[in-house]
Coordinates of C-alpha atoms and ligand atoms in Angstrom, one line a residue:
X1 CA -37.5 29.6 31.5
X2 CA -36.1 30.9 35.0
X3 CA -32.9 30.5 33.3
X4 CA -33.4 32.3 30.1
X5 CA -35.1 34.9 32.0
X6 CA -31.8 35.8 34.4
X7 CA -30.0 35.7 31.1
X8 CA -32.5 38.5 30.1
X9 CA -32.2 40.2 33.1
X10 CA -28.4 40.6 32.9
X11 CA -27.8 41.8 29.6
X12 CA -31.2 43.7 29.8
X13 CA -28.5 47.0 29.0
X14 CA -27.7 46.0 26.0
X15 CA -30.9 44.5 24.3
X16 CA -34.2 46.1 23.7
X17 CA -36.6 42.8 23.5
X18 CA -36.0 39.1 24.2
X19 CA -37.3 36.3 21.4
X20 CA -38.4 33.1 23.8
X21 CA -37.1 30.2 21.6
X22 CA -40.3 28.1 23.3
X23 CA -38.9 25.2 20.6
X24 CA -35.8 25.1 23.3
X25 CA -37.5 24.7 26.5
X26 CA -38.3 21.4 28.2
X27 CA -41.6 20.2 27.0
X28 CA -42.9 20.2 30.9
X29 CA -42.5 23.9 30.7
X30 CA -44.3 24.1 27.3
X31 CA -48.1 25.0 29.1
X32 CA -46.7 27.7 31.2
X33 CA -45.2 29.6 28.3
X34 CA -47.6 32.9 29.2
X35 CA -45.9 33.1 32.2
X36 CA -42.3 34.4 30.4
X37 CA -43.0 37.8 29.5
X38 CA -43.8 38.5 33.6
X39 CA -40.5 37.1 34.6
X40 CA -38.4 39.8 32.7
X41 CA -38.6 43.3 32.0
X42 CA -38.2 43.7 27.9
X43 CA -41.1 43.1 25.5
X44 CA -41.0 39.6 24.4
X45 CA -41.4 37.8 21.1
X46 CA -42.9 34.6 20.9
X47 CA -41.8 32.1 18.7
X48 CA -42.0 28.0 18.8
X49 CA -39.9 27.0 15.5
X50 CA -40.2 23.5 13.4
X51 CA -37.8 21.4 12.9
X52 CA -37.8 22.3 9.2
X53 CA -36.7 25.9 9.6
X54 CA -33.6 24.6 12.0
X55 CA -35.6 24.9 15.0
X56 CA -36.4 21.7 17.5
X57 CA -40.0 21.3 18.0
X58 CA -41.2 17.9 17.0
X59 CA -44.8 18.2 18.9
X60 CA -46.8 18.5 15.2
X61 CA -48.4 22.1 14.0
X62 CA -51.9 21.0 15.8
X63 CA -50.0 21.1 19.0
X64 CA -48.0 24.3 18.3
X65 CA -51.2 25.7 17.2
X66 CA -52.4 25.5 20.5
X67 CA -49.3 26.5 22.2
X68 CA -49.5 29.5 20.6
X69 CA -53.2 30.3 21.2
X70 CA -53.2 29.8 24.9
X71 CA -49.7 32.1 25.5
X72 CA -49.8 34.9 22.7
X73 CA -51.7 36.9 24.2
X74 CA -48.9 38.3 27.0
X75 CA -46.7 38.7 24.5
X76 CA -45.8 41.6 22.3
X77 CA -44.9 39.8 18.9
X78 CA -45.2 35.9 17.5
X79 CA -43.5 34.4 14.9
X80 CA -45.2 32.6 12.2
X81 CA -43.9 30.8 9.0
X82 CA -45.3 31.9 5.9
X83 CA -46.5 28.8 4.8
X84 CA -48.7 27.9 8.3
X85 CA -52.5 27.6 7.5
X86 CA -54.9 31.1 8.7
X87 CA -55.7 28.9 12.1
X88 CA -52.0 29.9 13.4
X89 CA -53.7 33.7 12.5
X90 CA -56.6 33.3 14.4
X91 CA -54.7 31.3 17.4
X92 CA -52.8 34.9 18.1
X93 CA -55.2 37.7 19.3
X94 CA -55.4 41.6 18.4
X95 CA -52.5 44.0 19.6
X96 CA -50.2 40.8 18.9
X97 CA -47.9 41.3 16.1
X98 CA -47.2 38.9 13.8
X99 CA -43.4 38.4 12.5
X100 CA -44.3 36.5 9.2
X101 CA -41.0 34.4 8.7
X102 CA -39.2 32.7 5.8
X103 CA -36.5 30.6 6.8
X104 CA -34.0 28.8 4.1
X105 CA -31.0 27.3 5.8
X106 CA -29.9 26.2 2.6
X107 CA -29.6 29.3 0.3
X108 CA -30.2 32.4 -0.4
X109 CA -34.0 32.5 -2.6
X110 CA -34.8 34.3 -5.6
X111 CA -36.1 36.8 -6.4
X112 CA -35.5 37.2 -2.6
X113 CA -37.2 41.0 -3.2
X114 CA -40.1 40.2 -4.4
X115 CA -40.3 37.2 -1.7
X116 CA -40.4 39.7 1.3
X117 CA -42.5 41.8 -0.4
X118 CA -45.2 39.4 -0.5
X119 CA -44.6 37.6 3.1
X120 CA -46.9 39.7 4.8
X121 CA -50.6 38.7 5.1
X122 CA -51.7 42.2 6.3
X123 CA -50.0 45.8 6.8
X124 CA -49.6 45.1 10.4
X125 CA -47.3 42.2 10.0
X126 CA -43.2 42.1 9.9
X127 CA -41.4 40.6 7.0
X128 CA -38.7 38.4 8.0
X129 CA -36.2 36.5 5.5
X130 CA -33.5 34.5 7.1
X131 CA -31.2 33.2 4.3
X132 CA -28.2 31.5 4.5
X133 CA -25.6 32.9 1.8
X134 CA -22.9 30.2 0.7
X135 CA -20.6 32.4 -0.8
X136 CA -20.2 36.6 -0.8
X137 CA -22.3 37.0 -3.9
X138 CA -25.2 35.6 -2.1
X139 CA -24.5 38.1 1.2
X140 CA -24.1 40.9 -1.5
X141 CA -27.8 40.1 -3.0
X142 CA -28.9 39.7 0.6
X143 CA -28.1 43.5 0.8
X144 CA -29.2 44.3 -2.4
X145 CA -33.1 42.5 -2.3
X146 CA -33.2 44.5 1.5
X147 CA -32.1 48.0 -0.4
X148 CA -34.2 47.4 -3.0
X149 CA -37.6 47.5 -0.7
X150 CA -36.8 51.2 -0.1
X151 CA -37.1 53.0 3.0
X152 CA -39.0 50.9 5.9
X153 CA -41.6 52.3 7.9
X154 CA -45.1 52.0 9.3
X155 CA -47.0 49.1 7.3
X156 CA -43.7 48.4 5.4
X157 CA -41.4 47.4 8.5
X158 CA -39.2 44.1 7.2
X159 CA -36.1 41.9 8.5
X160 CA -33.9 40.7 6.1
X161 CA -30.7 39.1 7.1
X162 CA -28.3 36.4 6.1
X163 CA -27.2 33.4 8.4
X164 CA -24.1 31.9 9.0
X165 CA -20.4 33.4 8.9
X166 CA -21.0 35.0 5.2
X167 CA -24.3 36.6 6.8
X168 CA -22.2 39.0 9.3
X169 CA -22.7 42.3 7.9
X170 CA -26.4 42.0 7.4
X171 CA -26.9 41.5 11.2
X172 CA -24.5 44.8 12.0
X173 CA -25.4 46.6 9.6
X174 CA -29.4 46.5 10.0
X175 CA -30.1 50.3 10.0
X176 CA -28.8 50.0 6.4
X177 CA -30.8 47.4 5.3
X178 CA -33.8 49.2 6.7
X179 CA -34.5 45.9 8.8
X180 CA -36.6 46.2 12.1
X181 CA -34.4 44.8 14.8
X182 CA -31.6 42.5 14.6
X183 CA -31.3 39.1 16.5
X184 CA -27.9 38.3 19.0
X185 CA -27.0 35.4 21.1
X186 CA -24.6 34.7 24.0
X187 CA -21.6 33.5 22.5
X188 CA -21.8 30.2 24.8
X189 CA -25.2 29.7 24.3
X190 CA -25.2 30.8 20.3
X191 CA -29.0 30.3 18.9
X192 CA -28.7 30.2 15.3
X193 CA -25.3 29.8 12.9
X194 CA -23.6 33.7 13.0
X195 CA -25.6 35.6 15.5
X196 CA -23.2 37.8 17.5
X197 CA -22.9 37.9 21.4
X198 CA -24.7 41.9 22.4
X199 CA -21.6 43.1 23.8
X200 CA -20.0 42.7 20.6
X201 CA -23.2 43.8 18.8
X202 CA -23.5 47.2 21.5
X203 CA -19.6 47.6 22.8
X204 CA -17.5 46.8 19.8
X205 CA -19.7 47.9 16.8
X206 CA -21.6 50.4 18.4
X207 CA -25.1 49.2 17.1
X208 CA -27.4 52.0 18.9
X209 CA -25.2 54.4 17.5
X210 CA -25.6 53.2 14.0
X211 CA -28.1 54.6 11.0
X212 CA -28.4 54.1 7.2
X213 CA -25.7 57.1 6.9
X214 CA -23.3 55.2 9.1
X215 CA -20.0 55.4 7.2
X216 CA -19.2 51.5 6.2
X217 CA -15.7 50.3 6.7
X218 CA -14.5 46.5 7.1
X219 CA -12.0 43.6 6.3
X220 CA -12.3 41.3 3.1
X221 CA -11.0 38.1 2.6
X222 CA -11.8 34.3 3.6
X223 CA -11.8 32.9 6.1
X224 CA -12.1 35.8 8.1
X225 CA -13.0 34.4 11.6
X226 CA -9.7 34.9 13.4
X227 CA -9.1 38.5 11.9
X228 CA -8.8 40.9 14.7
X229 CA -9.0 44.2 12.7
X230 CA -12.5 44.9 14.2
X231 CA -11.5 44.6 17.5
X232 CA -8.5 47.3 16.5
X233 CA -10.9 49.9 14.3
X234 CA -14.0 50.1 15.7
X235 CA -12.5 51.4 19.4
X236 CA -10.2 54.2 17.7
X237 CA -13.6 55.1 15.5
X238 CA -15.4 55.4 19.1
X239 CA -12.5 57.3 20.5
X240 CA -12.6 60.1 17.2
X241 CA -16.3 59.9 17.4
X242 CA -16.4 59.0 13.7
X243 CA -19.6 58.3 12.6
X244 CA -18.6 55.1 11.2
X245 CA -18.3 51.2 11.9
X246 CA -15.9 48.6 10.5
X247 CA -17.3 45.4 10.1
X248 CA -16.2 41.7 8.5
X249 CA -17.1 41.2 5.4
X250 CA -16.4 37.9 4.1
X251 CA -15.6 37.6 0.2
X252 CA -14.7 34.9 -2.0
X253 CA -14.3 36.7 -5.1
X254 CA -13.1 40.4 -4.8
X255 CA -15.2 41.8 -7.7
X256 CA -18.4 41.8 -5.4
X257 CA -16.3 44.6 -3.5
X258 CA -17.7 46.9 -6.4
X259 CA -21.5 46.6 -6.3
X260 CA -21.4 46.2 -2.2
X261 CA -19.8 49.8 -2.8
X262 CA -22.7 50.8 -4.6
X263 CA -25.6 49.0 -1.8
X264 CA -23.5 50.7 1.0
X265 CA -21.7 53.8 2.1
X266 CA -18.7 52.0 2.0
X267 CA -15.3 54.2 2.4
X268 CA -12.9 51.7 2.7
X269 CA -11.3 48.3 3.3
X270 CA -8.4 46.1 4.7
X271 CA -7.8 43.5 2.1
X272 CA -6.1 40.0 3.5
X273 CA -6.3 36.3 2.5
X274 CA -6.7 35.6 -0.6
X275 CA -7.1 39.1 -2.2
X276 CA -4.2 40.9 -1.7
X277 CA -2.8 40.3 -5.0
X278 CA -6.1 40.6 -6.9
X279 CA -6.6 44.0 -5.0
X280 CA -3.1 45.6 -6.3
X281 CA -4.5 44.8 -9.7
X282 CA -8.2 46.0 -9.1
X283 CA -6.8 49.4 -7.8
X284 CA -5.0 52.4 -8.6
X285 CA -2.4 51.4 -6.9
X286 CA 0.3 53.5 -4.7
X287 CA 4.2 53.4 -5.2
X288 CA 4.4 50.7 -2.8
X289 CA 1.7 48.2 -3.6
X290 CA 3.1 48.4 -7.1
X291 CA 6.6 47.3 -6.0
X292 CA 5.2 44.8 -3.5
X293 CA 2.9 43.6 -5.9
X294 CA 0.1 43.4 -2.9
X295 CA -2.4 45.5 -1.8
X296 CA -4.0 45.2 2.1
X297 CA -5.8 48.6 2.2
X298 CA -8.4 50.0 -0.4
X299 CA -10.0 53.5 0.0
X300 CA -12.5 54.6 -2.1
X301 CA -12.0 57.6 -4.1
X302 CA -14.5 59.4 -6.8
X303 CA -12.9 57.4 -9.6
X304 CA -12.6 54.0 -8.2
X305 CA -10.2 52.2 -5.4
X306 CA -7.1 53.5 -4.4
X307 CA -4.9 50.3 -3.6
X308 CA -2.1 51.2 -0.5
X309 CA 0.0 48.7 1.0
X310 CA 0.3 49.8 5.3
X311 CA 2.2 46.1 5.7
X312 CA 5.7 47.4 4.7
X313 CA 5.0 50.3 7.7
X314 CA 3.5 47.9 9.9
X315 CA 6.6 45.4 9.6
X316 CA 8.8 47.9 10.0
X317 CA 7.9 50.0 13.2
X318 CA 7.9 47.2 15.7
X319 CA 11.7 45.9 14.3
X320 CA 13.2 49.3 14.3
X321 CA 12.4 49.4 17.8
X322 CA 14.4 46.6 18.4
X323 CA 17.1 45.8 15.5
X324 CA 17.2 49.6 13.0
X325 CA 19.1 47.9 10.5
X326 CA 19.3 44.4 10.6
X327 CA 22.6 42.9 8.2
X328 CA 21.5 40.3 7.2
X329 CA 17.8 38.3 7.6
X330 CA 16.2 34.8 6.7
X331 CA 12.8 35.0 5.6
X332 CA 10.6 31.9 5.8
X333 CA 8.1 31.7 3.2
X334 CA 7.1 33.5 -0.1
X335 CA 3.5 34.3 -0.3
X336 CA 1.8 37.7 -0.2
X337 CA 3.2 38.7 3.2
X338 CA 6.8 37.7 2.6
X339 CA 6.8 39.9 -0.4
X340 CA 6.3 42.7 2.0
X341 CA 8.7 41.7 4.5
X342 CA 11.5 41.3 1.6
X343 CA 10.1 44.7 0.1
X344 CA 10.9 46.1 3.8
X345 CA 13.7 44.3 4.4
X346 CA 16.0 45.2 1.5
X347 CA 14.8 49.2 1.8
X348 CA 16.6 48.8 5.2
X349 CA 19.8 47.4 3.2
X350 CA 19.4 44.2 5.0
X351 CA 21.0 41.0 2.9
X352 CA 18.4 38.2 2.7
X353 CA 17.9 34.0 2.5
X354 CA 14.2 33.6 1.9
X355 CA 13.3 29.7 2.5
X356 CA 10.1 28.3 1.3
X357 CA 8.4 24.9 1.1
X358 CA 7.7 25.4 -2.5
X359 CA 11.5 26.2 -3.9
X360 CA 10.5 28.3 -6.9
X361 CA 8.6 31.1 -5.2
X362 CA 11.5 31.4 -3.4
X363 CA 13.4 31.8 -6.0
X364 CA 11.3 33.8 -7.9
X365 CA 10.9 36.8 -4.8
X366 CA 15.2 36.4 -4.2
X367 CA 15.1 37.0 -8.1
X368 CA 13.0 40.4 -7.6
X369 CA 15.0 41.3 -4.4
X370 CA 18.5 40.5 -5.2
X371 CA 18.4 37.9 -2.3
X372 CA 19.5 34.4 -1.6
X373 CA 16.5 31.3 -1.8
X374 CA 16.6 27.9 -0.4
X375 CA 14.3 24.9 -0.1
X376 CA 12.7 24.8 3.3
X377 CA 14.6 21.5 4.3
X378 CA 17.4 20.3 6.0
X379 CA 19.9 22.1 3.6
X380 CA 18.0 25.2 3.2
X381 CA 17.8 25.3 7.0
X382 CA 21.5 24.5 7.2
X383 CA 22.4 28.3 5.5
X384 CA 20.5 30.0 8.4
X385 CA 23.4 30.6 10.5
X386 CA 24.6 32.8 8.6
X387 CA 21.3 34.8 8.1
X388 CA 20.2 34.1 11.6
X389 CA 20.3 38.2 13.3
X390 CA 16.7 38.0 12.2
X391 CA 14.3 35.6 11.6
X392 CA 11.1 36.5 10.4
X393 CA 8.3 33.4 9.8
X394 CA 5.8 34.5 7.4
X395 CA 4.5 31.4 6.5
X396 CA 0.9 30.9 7.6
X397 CA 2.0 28.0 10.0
X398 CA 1.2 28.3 13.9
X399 CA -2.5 29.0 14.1
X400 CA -4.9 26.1 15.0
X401 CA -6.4 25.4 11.5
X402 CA -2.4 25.1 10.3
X403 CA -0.7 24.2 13.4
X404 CA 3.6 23.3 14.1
X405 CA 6.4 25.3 13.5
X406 CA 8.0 25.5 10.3
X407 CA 11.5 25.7 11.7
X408 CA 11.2 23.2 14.0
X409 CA 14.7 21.4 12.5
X410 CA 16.0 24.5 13.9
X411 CA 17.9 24.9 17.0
X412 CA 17.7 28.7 18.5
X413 CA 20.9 29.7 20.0
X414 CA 19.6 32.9 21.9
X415 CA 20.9 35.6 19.8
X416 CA 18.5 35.5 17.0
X417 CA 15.5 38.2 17.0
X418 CA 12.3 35.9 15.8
X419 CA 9.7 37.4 14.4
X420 CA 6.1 36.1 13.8
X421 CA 3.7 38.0 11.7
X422 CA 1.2 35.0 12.3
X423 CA -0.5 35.9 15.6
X424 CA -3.0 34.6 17.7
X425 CA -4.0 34.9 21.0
X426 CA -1.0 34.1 22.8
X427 CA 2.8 33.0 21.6
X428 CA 2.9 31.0 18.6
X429 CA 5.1 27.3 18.8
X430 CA 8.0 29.3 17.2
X431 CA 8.0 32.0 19.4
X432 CA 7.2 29.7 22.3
X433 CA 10.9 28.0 21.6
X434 CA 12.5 30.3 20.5
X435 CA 11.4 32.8 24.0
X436 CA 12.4 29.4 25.5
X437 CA 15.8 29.8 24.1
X438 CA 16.6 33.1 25.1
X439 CA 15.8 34.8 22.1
X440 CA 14.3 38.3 21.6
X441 CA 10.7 38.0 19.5
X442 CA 8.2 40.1 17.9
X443 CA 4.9 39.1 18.0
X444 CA 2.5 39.6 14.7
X445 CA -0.3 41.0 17.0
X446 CA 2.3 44.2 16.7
X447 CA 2.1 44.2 12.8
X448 CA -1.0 43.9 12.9
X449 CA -1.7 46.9 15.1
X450 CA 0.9 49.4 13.3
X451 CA -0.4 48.8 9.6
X452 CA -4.0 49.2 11.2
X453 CA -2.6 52.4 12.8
X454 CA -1.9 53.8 9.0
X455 CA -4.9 52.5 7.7
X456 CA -7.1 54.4 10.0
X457 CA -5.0 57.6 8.6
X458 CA -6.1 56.6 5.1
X459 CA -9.2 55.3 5.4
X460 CA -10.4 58.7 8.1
X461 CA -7.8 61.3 7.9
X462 CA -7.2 61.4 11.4
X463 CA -4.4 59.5 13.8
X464 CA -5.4 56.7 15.3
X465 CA -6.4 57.8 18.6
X466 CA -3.8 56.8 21.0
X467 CA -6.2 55.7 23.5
X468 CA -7.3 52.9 21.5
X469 CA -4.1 52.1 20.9
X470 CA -2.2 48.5 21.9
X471 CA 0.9 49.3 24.0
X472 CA 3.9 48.0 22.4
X473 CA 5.8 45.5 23.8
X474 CA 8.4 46.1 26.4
X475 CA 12.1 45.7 24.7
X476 CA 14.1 42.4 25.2
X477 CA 15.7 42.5 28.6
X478 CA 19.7 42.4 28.0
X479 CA 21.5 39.0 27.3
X480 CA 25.1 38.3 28.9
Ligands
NAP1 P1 0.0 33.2 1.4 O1 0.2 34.2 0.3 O2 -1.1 32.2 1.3 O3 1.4 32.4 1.7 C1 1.4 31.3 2.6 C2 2.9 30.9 2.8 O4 2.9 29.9 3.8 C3 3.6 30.3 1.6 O5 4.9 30.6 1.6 C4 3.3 28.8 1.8 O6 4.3 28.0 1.2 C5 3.5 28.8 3.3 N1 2.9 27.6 4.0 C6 1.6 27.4 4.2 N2 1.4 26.2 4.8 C7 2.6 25.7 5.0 C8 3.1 24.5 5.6 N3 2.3 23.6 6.2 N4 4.4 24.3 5.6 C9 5.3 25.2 5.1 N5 4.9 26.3 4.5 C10 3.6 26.6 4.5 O7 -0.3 33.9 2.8 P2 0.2 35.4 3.3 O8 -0.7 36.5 2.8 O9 1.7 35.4 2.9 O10 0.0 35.3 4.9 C11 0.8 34.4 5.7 C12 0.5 34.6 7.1 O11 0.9 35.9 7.5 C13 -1.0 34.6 7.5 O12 -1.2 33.8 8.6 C14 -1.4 36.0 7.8 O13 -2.4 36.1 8.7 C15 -0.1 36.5 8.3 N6 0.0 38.0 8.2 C16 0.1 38.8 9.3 C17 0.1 40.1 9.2 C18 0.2 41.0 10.5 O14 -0.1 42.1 10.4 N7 0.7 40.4 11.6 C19 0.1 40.8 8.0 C20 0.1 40.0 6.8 C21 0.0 38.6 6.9 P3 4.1 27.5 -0.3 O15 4.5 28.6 -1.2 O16 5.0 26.3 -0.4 O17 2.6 27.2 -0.5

């Protein structure tokens, strides 16, 4: 408890109550629970959770029954379950709120609406639904059931929010889904599956700041956890003073997109992994994402989505500063992000090899870009030479969940520019050797930040402020 209670102290600026997970402590500290809410400074919430709802009390309900009868009282709110018998009532005395919790860590239960409606046992009790969606869909009807209860207030106050990675934008995004207060954790001491730490919850999305007209902008795909695009938006948003946040919204299947456009104020997206070839189809697409044949940016327009492609730009800015017009290139890989590369590539003039693992999207993207295509193997890997002023690694090889280097049959000799669009949070293995080498390289983390730089001009209107912006990197020192 003194422990959980410095942990309140310290971040007491950017939370506005502490929950005492009792079900956590040691079970010596269990009697002197009523001392908590003396030992910090924000208005606590009780709760002592059963192992059947994910929590780790094993004691029996007789002996959380009286638990919570001899402690409630100093606190400001306990939660119940919604299935404990009226004794739990009784156990917690007037002036003490009740939070009257549902907790499925399996699912997302239906008609979840109707369910939240009916959780509370009298007017001065709080609704709360944790779900756990399994796929988008399910984090979609998480924020539908929540909009559907109308506008909260007095007698009608409600938390409804989804666990777990696909849950994400129901815990950001709680002015919008009406809900009471929203629950964070310490990233190193994480309380329940997709809570986020309060300095990302205060300093990078802004929560305070944020109300059911909160413009809604974020990044789509699967899996999204190493996307850094929030850590790149929401800072320039601050620095405009836009009145909007940009949050991760994980999607399986891209057609949700549409009726999470009609729950939310939703302006605009960056589209990555897996979608951005469904997302050139879904949209009215721009010159470029229709010679690409991918889209990475949607903004929403009166008729529908406007599909843009800020990947081509992106690529481009941080090579022109250091090879203009590169004459010849190999590109290793062919998915979505190769097409790009090859799309910006041949605009420059530059003559191309594109390797791949699988040999007929190779061919099939040299086909579309007058190049050259090769089998990622020994003899595709012997044409490089003669391709080797750039080299640009597009494949999705180098972050932990796909690690190695896909050229590692290749030796550097130093003169090659490497480029990475894969990025992380330091070198990836193929810029590691090929820095190692003498080589110049280009990081993807620079990609990444020019293409969000046009983004934020077509998702706001307005430059990205340059404040927020990530310094480029310093030009390659000169060889002899
Ligand atoms: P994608 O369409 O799924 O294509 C993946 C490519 O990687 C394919 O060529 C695939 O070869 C190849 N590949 C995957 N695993 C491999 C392995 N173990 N060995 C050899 N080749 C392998 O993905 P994408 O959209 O092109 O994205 C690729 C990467 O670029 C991602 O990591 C993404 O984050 C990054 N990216 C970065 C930026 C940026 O701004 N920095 C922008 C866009 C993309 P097969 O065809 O044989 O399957």
């Amino acid at each position: 408890m003194a422990r959980a209670a410095d942990l309140a102290r310290a971040n007491a600026a950017r939370i506005d109550m502490v929950e005492l997970r009792a079900d956590f402590l040691d079970g010596g500290e269990l009697p002197h629970l009523r001392r908590f809410p003396d030992m910090i400074g924000t208005p606590p919430i009780l709760t002592i959770r059963r192992a059947a709802e994910g929590g780790r009390f094993r004691g029996g309900e007789p002996a959380r029954r009286r638990l919570i009868a001899a402690a409630a009282g100093g606190y400001r709110y306990v939660d119940l379950e919604s299935d404990v018998d009226r004794s739990f009532d009784e156990a917690v005395p007037a002036g003490v709120r009740v939070i009257r919790s549902l907790h499925d860590t399996g699912g997302v239960p239906q008609p979840l609406g109707r369910i939240v409606r009916e959780l509370p046992r009298s007017p001065a009790e709080i609704a709360k639904a944790a779900v756990t969606p399994r796929i988008g869909r399910e984090m979609v009807d998480v924020i539908e059931a929540a909009r559907g209860l109308g506008a909260a207030g007095a007698g009608r106050e409600r938390i409804v929010l989804g666990m777990g990675r696909f849950g994400v934008p129901t815990r950001i995004l709680a002015a919008h889904l009406g809900n009471y207060l929203t629950f964070c954790s310490l990233a190193a001491r994480s309380a329940a599956p997709g809570h986020l730490d309060p300095d990302a919850m205060v300093d990078l999305y802004r929560f305070r700041s944020i109300h059911a007209g909160t413009r809604v902008l974020g990044v789509v795909g699967t899996p999204l956890s190493h996307s850094r695009s929030p850590q790149l938006h929401n800072p320039a948003l601050a620095a405009a003073a836009i009145d909007a946040v940009y949050v991760p919204i994980e999607l399986d299947d891209l057609a949700e997109l549409d009726r999470l456009a009609r729950l939310l104020p939703l302006d605009g997206c960056s589209v990555t992994i897996p979608h951005k070839s469904r997302a050139a189809r879904m949209s009215d697409a721009g010159e470029t994402v229709r010679r690409v044949g991918a889209c990475n940016t949607l903004v929403r327009t009166p008729n529908g989505w406007r599909g843009e492609n800020t990947d081509v730009r992106g690529f481009l800015a941080p090579l022109r500063r250091m090879v203009p017009a590169p004459r010849r290139a190999a590109v290793v890989g062919a998915g979505g992000a190769a097409r790009a590369v090859a799309f910006a590539l041949r605009s420059l003039g530059t003559e191309l090899l594109i390797l791949n693992r699988t040999a007929e999207r190779a061919r099939a993207l040299a086909l579309e870009h007058g190049a050259m295509a090769a089998r990622l193997d020994a003899s595709g890997l012997a044409r490089v030479p003669a391709y080797s002023e750039l080299i640009v690694q597009t494949t999705s090889m180098g972050l932990p969940d796909n690690p190695g280097d896909p050229l590692a049959a290749y030796a550097f000799r130093g003169h090659e520019v490497v480029y990475d669009l894969v990025y992380g949070e330091g070198l990836t293995p193929i810029l590691q050797r090929a820095r190692e080498a003498g080589c110049a390289v280009i990081d993807g983390r620079q990609m990444l930040a020019e293409q969000a730089y046009e983004q934020f001009r077509l998702f706001t209107g307005r430059e990205f402020p340059e404040s927020a912006r990530t310094p480029p990197a310093a030009p390659p020192a000169a060889t002899a």
